[in-house]
PDB file of C-alpha atoms and ligand atoms in Angstrom:
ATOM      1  CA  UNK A   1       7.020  30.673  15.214  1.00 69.00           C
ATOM      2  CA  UNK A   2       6.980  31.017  11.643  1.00 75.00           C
ATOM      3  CA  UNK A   3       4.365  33.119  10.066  1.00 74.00           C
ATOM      4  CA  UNK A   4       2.685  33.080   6.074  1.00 76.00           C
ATOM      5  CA  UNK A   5       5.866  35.961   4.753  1.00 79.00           C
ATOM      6  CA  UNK A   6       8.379  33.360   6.155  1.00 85.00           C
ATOM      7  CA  UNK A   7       7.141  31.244   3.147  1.00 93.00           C
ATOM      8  CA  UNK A   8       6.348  34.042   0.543  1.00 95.00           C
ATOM      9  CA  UNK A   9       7.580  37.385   0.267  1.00 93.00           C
ATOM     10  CA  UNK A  10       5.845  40.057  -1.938  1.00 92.00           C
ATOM     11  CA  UNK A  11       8.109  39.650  -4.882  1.00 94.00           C
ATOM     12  CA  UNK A  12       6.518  36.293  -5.184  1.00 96.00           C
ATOM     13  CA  UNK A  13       3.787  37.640  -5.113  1.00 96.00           C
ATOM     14  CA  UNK A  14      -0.094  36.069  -4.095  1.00 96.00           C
ATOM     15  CA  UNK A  15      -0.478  32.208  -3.660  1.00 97.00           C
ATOM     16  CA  UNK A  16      -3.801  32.060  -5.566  1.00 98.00           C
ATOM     17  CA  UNK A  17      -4.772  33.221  -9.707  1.00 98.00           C
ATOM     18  CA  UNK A  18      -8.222  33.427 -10.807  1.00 98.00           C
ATOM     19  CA  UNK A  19      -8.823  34.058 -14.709  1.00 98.00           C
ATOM     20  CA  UNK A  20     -12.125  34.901 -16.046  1.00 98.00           C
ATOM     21  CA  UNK A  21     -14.108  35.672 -12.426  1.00 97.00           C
ATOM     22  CA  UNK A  22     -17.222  36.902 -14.103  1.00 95.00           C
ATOM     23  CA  UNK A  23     -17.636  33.371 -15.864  1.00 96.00           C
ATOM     24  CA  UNK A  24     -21.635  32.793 -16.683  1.00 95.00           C
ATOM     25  CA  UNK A  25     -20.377  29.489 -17.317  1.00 95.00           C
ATOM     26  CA  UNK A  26     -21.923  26.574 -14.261  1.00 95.00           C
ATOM     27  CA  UNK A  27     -17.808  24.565 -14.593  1.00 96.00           C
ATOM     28  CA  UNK A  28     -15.389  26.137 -11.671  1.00 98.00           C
ATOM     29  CA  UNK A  29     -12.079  24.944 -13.220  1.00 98.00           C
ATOM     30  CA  UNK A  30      -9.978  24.251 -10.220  1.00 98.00           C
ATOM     31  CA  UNK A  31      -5.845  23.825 -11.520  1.00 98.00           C
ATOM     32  CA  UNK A  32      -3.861  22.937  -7.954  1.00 98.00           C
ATOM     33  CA  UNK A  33      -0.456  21.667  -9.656  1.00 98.00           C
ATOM     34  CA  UNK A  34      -0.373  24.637 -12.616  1.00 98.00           C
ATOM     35  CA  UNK A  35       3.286  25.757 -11.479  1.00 98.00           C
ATOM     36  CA  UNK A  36       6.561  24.766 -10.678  1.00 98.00           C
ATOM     37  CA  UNK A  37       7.626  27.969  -9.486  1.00 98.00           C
ATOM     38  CA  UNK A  38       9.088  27.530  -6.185  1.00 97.00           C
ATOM     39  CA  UNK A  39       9.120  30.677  -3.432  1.00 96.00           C
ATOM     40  CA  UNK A  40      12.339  32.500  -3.724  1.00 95.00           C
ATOM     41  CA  UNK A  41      13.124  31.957   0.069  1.00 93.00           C
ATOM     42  CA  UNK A  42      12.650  27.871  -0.176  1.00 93.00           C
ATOM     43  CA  UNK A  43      15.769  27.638  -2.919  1.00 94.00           C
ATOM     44  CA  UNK A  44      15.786  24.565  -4.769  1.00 96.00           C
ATOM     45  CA  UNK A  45      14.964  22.170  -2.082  1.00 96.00           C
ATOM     46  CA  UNK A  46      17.917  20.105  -2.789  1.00 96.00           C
ATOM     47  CA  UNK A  47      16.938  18.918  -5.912  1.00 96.00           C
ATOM     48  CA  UNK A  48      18.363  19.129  -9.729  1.00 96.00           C
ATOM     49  CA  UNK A  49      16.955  21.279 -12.845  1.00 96.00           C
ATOM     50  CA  UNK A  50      15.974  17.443 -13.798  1.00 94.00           C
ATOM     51  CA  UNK A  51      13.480  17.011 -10.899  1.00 95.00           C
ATOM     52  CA  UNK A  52      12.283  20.876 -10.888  1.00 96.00           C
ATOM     53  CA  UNK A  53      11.277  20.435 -14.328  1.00 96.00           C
ATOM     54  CA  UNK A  54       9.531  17.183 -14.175  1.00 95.00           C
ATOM     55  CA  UNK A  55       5.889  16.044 -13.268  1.00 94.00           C
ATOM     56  CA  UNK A  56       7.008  15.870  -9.465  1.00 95.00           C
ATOM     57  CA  UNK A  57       7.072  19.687  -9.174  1.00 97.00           C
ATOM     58  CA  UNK A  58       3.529  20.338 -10.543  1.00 98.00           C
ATOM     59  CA  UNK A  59       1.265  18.561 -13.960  1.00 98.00           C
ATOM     60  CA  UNK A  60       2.680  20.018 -17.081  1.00 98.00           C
ATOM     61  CA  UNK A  61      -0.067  21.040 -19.380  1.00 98.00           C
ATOM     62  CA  UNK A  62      -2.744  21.134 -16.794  1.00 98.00           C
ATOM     63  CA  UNK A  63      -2.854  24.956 -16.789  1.00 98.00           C
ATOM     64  CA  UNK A  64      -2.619  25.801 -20.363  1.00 98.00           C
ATOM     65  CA  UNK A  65      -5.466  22.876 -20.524  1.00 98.00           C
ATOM     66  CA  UNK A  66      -7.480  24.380 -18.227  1.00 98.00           C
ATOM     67  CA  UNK A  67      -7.078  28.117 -19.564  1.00 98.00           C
ATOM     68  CA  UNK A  68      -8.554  26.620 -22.825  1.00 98.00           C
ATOM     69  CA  UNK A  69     -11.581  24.851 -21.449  1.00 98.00           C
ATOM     70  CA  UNK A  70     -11.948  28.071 -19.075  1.00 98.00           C
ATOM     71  CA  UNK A  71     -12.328  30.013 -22.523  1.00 98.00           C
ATOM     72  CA  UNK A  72     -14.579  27.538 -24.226  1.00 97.00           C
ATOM     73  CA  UNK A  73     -16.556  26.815 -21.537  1.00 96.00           C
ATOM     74  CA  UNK A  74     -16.752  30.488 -20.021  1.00 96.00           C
ATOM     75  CA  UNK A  75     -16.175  29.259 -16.668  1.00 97.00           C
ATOM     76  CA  UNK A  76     -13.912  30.858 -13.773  1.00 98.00           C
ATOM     77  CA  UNK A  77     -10.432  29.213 -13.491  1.00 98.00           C
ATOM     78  CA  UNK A  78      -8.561  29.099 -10.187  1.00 98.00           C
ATOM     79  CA  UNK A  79      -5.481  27.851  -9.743  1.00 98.00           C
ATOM     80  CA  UNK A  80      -2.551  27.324  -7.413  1.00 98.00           C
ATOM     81  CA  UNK A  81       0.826  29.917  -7.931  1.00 98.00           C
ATOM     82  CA  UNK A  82       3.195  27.217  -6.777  1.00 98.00           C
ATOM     83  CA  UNK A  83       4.747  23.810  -6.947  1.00 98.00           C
ATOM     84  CA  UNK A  84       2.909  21.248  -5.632  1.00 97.00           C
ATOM     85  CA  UNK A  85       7.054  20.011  -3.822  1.00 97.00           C
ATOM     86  CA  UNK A  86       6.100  23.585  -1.393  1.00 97.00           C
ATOM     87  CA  UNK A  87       2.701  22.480  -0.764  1.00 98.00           C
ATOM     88  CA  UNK A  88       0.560  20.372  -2.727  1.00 98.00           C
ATOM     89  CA  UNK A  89      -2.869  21.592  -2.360  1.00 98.00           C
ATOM     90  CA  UNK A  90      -5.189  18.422  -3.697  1.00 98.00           C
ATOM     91  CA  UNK A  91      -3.971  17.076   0.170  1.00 97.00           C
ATOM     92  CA  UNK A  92      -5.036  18.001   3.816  1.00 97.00           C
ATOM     93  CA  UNK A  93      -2.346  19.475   6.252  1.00 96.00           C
ATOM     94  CA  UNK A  94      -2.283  16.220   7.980  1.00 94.00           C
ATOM     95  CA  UNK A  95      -1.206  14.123   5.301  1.00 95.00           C
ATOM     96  CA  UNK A  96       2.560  13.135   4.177  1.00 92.00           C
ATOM     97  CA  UNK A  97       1.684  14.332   0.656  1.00 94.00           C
ATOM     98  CA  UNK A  98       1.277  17.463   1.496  1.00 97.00           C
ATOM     99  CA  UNK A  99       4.567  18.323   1.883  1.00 97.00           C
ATOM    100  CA  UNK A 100       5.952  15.291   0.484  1.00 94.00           C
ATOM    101  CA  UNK A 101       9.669  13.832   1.285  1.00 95.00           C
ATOM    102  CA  UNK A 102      10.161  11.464  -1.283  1.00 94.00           C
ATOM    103  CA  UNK A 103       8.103  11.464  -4.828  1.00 90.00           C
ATOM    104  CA  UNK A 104       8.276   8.848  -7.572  1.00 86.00           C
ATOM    105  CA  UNK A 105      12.070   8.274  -7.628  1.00 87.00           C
ATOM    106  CA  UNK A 106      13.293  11.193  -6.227  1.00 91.00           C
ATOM    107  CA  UNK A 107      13.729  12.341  -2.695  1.00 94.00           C
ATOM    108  CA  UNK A 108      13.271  15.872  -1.571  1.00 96.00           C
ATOM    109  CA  UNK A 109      15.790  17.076   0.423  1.00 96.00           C
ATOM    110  CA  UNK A 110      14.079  20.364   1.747  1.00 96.00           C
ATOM    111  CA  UNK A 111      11.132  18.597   2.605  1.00 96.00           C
ATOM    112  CA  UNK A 112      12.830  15.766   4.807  1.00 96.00           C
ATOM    113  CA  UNK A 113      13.082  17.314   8.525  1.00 92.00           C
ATOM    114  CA  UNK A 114      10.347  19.965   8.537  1.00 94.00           C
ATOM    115  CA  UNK A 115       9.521  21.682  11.735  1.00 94.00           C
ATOM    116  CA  UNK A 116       5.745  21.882  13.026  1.00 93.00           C
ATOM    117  CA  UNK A 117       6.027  25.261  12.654  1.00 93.00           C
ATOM    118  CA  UNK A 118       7.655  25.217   8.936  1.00 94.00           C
ATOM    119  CA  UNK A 119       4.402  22.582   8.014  1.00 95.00           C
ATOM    120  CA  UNK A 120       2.297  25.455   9.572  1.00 94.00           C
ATOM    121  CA  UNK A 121       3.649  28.481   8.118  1.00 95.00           C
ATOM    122  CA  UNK A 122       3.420  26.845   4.366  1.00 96.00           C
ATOM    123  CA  UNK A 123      -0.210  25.583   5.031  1.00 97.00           C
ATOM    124  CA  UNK A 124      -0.893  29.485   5.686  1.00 95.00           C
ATOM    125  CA  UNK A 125       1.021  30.668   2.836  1.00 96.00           C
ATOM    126  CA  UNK A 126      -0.179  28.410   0.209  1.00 97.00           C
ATOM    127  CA  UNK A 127      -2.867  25.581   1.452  1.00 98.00           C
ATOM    128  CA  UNK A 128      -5.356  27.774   3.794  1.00 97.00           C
ATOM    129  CA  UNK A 129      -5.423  30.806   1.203  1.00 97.00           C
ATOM    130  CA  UNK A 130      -6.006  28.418  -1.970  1.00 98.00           C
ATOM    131  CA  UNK A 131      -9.421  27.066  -0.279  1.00 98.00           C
ATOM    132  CA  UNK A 132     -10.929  29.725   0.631  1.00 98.00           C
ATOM    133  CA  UNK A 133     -10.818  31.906  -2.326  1.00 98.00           C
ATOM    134  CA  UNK A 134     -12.821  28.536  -4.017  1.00 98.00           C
ATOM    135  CA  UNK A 135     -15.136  28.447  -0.972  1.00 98.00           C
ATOM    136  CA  UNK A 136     -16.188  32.395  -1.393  1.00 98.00           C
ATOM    137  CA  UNK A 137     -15.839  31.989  -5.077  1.00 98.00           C
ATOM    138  CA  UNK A 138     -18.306  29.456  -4.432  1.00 98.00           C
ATOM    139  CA  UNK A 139     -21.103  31.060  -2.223  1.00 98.00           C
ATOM    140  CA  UNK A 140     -20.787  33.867  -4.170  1.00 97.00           C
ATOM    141  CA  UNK A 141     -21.853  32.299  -7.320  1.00 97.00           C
ATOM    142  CA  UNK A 142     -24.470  30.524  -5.203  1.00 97.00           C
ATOM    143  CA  UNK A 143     -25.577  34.128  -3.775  1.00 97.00           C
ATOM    144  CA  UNK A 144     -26.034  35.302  -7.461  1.00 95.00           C
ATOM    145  CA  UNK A 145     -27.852  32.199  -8.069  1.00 96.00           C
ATOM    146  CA  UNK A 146     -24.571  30.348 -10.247  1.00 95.00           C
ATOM    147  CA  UNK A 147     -24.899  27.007 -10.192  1.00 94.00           C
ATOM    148  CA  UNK A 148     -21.444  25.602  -9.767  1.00 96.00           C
ATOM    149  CA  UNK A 149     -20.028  22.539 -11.250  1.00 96.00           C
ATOM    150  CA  UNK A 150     -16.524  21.657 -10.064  1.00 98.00           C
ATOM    151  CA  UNK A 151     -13.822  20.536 -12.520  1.00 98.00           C
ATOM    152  CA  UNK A 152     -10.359  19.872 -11.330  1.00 98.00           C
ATOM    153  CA  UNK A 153      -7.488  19.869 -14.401  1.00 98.00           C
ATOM    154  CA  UNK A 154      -5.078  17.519 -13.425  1.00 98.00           C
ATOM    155  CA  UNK A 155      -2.421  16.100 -16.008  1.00 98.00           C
ATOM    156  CA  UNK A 156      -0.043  12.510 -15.138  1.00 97.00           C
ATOM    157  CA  UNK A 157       3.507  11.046 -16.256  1.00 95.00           C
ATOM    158  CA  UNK A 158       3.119   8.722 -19.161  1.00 96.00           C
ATOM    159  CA  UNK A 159       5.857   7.080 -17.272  1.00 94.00           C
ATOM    160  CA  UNK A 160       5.493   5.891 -13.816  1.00 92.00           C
ATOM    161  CA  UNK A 161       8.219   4.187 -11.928  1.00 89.00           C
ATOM    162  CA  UNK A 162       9.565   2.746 -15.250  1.00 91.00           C
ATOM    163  CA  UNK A 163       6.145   1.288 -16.052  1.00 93.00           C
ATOM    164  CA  UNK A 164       4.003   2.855 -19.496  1.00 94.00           C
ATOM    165  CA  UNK A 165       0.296   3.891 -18.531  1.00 95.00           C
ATOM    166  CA  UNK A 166      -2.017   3.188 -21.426  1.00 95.00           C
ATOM    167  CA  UNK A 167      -4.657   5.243 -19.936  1.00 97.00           C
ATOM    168  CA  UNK A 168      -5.007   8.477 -21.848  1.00 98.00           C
ATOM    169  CA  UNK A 169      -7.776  10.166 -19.632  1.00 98.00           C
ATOM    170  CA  UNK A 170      -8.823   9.345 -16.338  1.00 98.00           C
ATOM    171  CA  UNK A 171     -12.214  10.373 -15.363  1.00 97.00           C
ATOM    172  CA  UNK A 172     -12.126  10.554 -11.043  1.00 98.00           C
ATOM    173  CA  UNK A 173     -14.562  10.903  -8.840  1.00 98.00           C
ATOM    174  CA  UNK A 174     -15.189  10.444  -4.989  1.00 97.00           C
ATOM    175  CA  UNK A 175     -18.894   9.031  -3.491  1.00 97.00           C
ATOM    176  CA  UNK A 176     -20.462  11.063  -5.633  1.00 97.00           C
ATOM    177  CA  UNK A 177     -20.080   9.573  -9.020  1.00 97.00           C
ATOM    178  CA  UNK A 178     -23.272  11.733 -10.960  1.00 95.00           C
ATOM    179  CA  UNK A 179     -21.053  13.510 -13.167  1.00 96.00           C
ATOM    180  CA  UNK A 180     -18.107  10.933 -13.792  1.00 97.00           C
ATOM    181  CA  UNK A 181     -20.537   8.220 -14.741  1.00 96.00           C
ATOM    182  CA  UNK A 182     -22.268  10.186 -17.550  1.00 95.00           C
ATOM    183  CA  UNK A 183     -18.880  11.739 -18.801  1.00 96.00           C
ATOM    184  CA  UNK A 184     -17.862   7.521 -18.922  1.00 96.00           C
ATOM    185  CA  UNK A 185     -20.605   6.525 -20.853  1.00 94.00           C
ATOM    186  CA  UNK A 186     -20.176   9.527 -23.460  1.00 93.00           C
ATOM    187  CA  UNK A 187     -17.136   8.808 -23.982  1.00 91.00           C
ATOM    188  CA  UNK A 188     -17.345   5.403 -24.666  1.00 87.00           C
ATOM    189  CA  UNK A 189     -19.249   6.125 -27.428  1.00 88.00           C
ATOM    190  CA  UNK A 190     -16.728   8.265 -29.006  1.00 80.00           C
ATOM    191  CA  UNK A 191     -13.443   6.605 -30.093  1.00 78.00           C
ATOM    192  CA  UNK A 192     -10.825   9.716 -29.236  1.00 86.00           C
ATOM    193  CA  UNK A 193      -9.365   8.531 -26.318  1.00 95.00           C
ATOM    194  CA  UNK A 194      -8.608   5.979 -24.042  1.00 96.00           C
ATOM    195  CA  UNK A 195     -10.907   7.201 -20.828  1.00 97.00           C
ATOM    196  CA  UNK A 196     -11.400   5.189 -17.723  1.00 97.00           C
ATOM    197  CA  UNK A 197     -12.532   5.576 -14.631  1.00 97.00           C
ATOM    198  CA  UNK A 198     -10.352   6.587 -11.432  1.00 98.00           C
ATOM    199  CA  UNK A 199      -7.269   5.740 -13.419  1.00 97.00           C
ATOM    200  CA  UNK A 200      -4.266   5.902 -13.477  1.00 96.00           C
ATOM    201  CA  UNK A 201      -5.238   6.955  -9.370  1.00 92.00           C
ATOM    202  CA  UNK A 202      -8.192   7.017  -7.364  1.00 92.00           C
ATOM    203  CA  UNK A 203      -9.598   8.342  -3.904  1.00 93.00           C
ATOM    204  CA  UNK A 204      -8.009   5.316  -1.876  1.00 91.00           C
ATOM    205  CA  UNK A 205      -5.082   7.633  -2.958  1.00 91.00           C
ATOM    206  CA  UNK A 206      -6.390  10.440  -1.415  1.00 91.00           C
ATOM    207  CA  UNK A 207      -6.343  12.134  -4.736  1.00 94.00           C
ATOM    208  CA  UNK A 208     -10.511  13.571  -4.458  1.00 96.00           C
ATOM    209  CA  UNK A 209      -9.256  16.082  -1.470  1.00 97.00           C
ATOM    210  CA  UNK A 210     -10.651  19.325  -3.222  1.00 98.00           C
ATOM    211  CA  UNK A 211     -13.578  17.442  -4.389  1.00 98.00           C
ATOM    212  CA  UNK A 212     -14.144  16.377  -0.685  1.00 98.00           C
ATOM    213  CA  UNK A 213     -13.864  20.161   0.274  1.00 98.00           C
ATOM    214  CA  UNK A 214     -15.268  21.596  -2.104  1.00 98.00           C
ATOM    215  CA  UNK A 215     -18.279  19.392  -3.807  1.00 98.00           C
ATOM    216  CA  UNK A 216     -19.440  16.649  -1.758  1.00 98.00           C
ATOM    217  CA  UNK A 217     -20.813  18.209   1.632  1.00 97.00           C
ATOM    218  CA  UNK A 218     -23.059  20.594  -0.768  1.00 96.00           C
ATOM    219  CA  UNK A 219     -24.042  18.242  -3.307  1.00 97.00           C
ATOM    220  CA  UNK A 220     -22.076  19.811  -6.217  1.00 97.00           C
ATOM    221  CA  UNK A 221     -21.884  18.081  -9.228  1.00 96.00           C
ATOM    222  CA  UNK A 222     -17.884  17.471  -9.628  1.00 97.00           C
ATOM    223  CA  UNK A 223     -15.274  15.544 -11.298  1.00 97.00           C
ATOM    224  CA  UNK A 224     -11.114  15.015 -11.277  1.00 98.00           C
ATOM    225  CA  UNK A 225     -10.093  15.080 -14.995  1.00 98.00           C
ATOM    226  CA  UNK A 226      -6.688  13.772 -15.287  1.00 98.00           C
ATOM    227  CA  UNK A 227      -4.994  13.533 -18.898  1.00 98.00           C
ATOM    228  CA  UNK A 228      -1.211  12.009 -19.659  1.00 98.00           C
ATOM    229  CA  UNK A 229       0.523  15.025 -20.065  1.00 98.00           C
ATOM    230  CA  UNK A 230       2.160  13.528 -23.798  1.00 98.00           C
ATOM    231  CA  UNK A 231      -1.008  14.106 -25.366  1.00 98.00           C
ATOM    232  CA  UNK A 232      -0.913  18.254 -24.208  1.00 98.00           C
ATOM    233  CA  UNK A 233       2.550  18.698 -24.632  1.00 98.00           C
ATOM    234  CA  UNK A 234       2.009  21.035 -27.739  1.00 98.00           C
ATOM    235  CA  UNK A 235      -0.600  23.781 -28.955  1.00 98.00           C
ATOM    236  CA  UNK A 236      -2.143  20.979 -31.236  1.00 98.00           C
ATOM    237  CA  UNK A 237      -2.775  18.378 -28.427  1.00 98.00           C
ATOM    238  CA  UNK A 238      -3.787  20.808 -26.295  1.00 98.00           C
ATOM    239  CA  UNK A 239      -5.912  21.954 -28.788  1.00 98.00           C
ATOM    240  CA  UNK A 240      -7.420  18.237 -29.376  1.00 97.00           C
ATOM    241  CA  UNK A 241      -7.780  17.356 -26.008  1.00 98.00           C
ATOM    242  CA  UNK A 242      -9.661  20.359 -25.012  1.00 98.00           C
ATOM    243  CA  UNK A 243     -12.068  20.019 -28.181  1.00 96.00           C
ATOM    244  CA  UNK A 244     -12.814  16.660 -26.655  1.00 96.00           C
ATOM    245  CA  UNK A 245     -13.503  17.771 -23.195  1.00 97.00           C
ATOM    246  CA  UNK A 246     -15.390  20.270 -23.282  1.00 96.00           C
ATOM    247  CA  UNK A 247     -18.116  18.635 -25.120  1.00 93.00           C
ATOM    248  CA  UNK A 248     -17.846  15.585 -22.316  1.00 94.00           C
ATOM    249  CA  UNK A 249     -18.285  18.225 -19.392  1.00 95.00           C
ATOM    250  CA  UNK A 250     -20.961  20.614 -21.592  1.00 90.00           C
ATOM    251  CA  UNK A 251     -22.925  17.789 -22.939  1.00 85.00           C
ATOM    252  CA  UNK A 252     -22.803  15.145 -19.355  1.00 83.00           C
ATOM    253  CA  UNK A 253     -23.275  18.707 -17.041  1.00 79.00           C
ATOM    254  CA  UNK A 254     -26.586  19.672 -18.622  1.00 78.00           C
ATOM    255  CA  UNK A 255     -27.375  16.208 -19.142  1.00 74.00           C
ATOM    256  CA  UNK A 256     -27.733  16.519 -15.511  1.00 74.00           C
ATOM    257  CA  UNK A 257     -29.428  19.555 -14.785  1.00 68.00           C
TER     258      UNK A 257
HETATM  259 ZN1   ZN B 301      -2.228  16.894 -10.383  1.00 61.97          ZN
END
């Protein structure tokens, strides 16, 4: 049986980060692909500097994103420690893309013939650890009387299997659309960015799962922001882009209150 320190030692030290806890801001900014560091005991997985650099091992961008609408907004950032190739934690323990064998065009070697009990010892490590610091970071907030909005920083390839994505920003959402449909209609009005709605995924992709853990069963407002990672690829993009959304999320959340 293999246990949680199979996965991680203590030189990699923990699974989960949390940035400004003390946030008096209602957005809980939620980052699960921030890194593409790798656990020193799971190698390279079989793959080249290529593929450990690229979008497949977490969402370039998303992190520094998210540190800058953490700062604007004043809201608590969590995020995920490692690449999404170890454990990707926007997916269940049950599904493929959790510990996925193949993504885009590349296959992953050290994820082909995992054991039941290597799938269980990285859900420990990384998957079961991530959740629950959001859930008590959540009922604590609600204890204090925080309301809680939950914002997931996600960004996507510009490039996907060969094919251009015009999409600039998706806005996602699962059944519970409050949020996402006011954020739409804002930015409609403003001509920044090319924003649409559950683009370039959606949940039929199974892409909502923290929003589904997290949001729905207690009526959170939420949303899945997901922004082509060309556009944050520099301090002055990032810069833009976060300018941009946090007026969307402070202007559509209290619209809402
Ligand atoms: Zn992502």
């Amino acid at each position: 049986m293999l246990v949680r320190s199979d996965i991680l030692t203590a030189a990699d030290g923990e699974p989960v980060a949390v940035e400004n806890p003390e946030g008096k801001g209602t957005a809980l900014i939620i980052c699960e692909h921030a890194s593409r560091r790798l656990p020193a005991r799971a190698g390279d997985l079989g793959l080249g500097a290529a593929a450990l650099q690229s979008h497949i091992a977490w969402d370039p961008g998303a992190l520094a994103l998210a540190r800058l609408l953490s700062k604007a907004l004043g809201a608590t950032l969590v995020y995920q420690r490692f690449s999404r190739l170890i454990y990707d934690c926007n997916r269940p323990p049950e599904s493929i893309d959790a510990m996925p064998a193949t993504s885009e065009i590349y296959r992953i070697p050290g994820n082909e013939s995992l054991s039941t009990a290597e799938r269980y010892a990285r859900t420990a490590a990384l998957y079961v650890p991530f959740h629950d610091r959001i859930s008590q970071i959540i009922a604590e907030r609600a204890t204090r009387g925080q309301d809680t909005v939950v914002v997931t920083i996600h960004s996507f390839t510009p490039v996907y299997r060969g094919k251009a994505r015009a999409v600039e920003v998706g806005i996602l959402h699962d059944s519970d659309s409050r949020l996402a449909d006011v954020m739409l209609a804002r930015a409609d009005e403003e001509t920044a960015f090319l924003t649409l709605r559950n683009e370039p995924y959606g949940p039929a992709d199974g892409v909502t799962h923290t929003l589904q853990l997290h949001a729905l069963p207690q009526g959170l407002q939420n949303v899945m922001i997901e922004v082509r990672n060309d556009l944050i690829a520099d301090e002055t993009g990032l810069g833009v882009m976060a300018g941009f959304l946090t007026g969307l999320l402070q202007d559509c959340s209290a619209a809402l209150q």
